[in-house]
PDB file of C-alpha atoms in Angstrom:
ATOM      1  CA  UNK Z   1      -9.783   1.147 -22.722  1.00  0.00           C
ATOM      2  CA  UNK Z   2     -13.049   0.123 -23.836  1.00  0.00           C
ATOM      3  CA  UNK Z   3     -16.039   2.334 -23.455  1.00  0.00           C
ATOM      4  CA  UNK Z   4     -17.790   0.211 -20.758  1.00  0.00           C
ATOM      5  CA  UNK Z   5     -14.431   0.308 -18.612  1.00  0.00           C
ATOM      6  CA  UNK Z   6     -14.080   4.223 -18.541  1.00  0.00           C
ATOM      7  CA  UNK Z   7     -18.042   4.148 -17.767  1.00  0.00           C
ATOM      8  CA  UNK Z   8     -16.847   2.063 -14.677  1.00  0.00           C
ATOM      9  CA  UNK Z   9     -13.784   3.661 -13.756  1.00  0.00           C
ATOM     10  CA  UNK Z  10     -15.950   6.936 -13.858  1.00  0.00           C
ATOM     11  CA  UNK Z  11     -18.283   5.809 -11.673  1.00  0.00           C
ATOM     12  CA  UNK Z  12     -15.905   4.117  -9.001  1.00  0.00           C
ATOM     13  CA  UNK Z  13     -14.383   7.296  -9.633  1.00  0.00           C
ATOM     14  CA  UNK Z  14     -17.178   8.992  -7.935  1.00  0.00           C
ATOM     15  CA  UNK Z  15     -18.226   6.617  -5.781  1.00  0.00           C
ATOM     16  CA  UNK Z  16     -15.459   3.668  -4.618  1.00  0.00           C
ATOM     17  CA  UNK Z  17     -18.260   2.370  -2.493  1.00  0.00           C
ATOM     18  CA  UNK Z  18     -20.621   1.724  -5.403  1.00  0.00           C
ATOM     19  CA  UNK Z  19     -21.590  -1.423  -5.259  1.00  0.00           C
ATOM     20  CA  UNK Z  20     -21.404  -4.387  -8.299  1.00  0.00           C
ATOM     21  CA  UNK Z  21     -25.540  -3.974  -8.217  1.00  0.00           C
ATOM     22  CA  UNK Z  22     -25.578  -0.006  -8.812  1.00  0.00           C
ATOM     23  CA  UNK Z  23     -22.530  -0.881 -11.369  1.00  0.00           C
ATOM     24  CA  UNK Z  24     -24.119  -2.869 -13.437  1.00  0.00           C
ATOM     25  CA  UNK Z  25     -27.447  -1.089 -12.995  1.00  0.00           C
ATOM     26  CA  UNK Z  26     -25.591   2.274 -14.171  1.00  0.00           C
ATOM     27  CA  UNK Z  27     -23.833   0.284 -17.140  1.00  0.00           C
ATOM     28  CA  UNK Z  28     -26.583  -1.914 -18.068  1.00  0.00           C
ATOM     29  CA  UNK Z  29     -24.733  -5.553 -17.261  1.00  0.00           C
ATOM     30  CA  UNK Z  30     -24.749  -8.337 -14.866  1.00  0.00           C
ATOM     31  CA  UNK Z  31     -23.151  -7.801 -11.399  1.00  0.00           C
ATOM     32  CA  UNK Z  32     -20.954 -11.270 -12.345  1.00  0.00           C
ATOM     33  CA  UNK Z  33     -20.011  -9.137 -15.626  1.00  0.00           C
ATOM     34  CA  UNK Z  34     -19.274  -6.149 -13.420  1.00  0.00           C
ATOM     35  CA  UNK Z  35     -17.331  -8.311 -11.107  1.00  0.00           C
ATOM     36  CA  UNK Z  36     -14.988  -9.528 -13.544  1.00  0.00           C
ATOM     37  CA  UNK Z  37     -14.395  -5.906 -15.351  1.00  0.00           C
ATOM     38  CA  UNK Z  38     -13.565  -4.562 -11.923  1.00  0.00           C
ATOM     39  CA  UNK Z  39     -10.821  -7.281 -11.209  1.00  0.00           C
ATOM     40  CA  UNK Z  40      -9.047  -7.164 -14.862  1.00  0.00           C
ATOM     41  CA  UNK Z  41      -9.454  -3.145 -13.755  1.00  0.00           C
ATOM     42  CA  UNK Z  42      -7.326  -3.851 -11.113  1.00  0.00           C
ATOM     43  CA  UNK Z  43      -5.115  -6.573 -12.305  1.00  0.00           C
ATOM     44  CA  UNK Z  44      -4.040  -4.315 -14.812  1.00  0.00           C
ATOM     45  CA  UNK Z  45      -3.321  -0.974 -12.750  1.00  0.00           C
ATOM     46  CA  UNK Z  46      -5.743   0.404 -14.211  1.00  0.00           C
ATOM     47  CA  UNK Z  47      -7.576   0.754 -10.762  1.00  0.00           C
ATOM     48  CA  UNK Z  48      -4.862   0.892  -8.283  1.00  0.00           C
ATOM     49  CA  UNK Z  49      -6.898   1.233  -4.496  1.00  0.00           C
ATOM     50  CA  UNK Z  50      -9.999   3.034  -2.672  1.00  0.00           C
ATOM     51  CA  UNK Z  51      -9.559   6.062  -0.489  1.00  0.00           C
ATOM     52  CA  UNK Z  52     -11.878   7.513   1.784  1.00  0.00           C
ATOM     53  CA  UNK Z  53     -11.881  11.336   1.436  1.00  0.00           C
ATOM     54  CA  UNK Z  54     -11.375  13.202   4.427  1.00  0.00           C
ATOM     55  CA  UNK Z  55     -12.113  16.590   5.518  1.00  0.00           C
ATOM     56  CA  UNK Z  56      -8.469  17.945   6.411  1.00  0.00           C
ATOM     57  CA  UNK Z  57      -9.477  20.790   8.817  1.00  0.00           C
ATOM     58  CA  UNK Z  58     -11.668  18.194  10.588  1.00  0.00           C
ATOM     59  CA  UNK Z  59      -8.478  15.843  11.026  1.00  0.00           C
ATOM     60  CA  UNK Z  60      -6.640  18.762  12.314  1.00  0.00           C
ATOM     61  CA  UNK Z  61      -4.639  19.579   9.343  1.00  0.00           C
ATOM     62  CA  UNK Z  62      -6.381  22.680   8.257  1.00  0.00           C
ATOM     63  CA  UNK Z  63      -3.091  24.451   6.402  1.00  0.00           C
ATOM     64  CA  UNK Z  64      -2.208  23.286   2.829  1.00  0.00           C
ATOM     65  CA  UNK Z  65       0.731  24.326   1.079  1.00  0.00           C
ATOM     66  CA  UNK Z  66       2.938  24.053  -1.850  1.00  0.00           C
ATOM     67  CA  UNK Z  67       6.180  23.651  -1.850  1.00  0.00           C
ATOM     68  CA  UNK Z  68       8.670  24.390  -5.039  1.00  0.00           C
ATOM     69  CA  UNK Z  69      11.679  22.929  -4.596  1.00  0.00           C
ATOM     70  CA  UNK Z  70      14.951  22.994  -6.347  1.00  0.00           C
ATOM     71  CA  UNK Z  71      18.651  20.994  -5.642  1.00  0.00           C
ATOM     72  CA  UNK Z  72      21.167  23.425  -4.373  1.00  0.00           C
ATOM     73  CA  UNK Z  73      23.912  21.250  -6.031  1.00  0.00           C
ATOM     74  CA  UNK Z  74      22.463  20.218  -9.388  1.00  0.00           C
ATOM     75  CA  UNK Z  75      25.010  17.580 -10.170  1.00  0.00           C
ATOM     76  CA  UNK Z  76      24.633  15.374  -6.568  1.00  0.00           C
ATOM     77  CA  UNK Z  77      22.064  12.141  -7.986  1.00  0.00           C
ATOM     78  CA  UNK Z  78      18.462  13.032  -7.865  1.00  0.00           C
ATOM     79  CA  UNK Z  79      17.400  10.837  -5.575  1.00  0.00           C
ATOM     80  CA  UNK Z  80      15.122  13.966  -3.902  1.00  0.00           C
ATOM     81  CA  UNK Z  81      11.687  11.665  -3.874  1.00  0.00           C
ATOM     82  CA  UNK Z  82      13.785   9.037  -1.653  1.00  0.00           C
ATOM     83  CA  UNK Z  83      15.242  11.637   0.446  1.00  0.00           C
ATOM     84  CA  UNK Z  84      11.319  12.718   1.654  1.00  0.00           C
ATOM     85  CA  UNK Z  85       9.145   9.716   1.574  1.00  0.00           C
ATOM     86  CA  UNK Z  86       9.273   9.351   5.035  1.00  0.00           C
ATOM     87  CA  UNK Z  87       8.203  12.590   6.087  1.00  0.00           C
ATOM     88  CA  UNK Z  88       4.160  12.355   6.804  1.00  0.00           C
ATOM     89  CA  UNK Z  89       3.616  15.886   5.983  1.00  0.00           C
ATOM     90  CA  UNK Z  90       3.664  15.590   2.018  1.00  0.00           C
ATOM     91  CA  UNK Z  91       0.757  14.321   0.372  1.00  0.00           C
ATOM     92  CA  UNK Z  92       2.206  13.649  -3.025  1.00  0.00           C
ATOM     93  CA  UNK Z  93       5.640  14.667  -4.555  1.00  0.00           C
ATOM     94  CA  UNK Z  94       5.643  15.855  -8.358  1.00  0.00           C
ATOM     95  CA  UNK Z  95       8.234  15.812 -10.811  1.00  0.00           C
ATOM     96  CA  UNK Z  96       8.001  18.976 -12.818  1.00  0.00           C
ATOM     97  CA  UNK Z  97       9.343  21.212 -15.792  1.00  0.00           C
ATOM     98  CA  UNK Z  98      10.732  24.763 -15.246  1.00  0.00           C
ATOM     99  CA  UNK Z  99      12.999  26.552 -12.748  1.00  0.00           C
ATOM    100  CA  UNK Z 100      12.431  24.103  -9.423  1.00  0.00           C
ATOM    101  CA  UNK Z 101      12.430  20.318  -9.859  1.00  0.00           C
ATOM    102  CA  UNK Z 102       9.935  19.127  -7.898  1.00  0.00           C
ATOM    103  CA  UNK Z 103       6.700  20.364  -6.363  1.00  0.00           C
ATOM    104  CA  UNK Z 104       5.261  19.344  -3.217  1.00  0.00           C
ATOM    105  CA  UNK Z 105       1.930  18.992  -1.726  1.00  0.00           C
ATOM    106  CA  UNK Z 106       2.329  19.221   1.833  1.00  0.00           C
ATOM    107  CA  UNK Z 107      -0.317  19.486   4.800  1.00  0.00           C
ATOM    108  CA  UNK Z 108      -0.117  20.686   8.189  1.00  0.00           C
ATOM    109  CA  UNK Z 109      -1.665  22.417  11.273  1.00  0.00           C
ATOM    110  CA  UNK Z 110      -0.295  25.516  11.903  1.00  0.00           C
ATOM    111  CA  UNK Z 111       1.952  28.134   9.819  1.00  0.00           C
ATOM    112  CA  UNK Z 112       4.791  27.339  12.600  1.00  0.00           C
ATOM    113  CA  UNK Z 113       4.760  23.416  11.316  1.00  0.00           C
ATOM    114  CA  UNK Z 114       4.669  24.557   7.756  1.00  0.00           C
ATOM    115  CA  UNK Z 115       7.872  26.484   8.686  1.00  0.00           C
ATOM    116  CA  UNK Z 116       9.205  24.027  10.513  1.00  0.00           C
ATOM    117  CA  UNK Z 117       8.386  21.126   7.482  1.00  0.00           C
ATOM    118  CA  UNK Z 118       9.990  23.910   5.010  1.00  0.00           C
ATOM    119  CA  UNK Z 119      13.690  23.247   7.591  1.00  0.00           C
ATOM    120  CA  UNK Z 120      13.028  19.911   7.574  1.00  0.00           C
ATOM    121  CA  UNK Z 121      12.617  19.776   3.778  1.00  0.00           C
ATOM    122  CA  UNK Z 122      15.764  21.909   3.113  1.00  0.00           C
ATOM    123  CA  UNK Z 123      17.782  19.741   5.285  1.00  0.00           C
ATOM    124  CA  UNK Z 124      16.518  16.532   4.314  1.00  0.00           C
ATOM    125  CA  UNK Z 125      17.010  17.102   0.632  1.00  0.00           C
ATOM    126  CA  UNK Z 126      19.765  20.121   0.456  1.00  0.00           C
ATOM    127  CA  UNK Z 127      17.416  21.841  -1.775  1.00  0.00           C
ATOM    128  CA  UNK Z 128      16.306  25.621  -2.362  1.00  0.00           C
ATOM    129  CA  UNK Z 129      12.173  25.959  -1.578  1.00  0.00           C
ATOM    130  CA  UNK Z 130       9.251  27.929  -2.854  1.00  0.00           C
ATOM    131  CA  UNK Z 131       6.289  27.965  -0.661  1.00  0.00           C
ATOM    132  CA  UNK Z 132       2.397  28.684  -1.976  1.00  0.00           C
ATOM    133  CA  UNK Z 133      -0.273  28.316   0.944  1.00  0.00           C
ATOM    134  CA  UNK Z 134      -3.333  27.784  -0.097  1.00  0.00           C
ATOM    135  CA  UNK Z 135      -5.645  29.799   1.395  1.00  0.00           C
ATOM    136  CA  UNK Z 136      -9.174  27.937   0.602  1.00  0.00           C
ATOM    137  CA  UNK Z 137      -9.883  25.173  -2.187  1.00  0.00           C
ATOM    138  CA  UNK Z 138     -13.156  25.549  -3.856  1.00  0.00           C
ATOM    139  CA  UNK Z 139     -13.019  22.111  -5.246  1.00  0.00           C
ATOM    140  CA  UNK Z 140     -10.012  18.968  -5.321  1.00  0.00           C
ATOM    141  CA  UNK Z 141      -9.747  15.071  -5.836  1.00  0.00           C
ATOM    142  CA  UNK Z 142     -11.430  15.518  -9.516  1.00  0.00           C
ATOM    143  CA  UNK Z 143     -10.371  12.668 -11.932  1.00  0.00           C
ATOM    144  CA  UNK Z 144      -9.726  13.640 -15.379  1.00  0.00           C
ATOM    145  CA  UNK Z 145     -12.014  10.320 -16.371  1.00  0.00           C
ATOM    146  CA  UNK Z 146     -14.530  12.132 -14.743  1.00  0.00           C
ATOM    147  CA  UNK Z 147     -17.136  15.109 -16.584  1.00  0.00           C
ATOM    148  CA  UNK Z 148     -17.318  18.207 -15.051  1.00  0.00           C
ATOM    149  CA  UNK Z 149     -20.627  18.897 -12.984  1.00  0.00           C
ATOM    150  CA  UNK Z 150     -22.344  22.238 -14.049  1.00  0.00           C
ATOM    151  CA  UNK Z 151     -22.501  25.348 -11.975  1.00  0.00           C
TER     152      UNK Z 151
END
């Protein structure tokens, strides 16, 4: 990716809102220039949407979790990520290395739903679990693209 693109990307990155203007103001070409980038950006995956971050506790979702999880009959088809797309409660399911198979990043509002997600987990996907709650998050929703900010 050319320099100019990761400059972009970095500052979408930041900011999805930013607008062509500030773009090309922060990269030093035209908003029509901008424009373009931004659509070959997405065209090519490189830039797949916009969120809008939200404050979890505020949604009432204040309990985050992990949850390890491992097949409890390792030769059935791994077809685990199917099995729990539709439940609402996992944020993002991640193929992994190591003892379990898959870790999950689940969100919910009380420890009884987190218990209750964990049954519905196990059944859904006949799989062994390991659970992590996370107990506060000092910072999240960094992109790699992006530098670090100091202290």
């Amino acid at each position: 990716m050319e320099a100019v693109d990761q400059q972009i990307v970095q500052h979408l990155t930041r900011d999805g809102r930013m607008s062509y203007t500030d773009l090309g103001k922060a990269t030093g070409l035209s908003t029509s220039a901008i424009h373009q980038r931004v659509r070959r950006l997405e065209e090519r995956g490189v830039i797949t949407g916009y969120h809008a971050r939200v404050d979890q506790a505020q949604a009432g979702l204040p309990m985050g979790a992990f949850i390890s999880i491992a097949p409890l009959d390792p030769t059935e088809p791994d077809d685990i990520p199917e099995r729990l797309r539709g439940i609402s409660a996992i944020e993002a399911c991640h193929s992994v290395a190591g003892d379990m198979s898959y870790v999950l990043q689940v969100r919910v509002a009380t420890p009884h739903a987190l218990e209750e997600l964990i049954a519905q987990i196990r059944a859904a996907a006949n799989v062994s679990t390991r659970t992590t709650v996370v107990l506060s998050t000092p910072w999240e929703g960094r992109s790699a693209l992006e530098p670090p900010q100091a202290g």
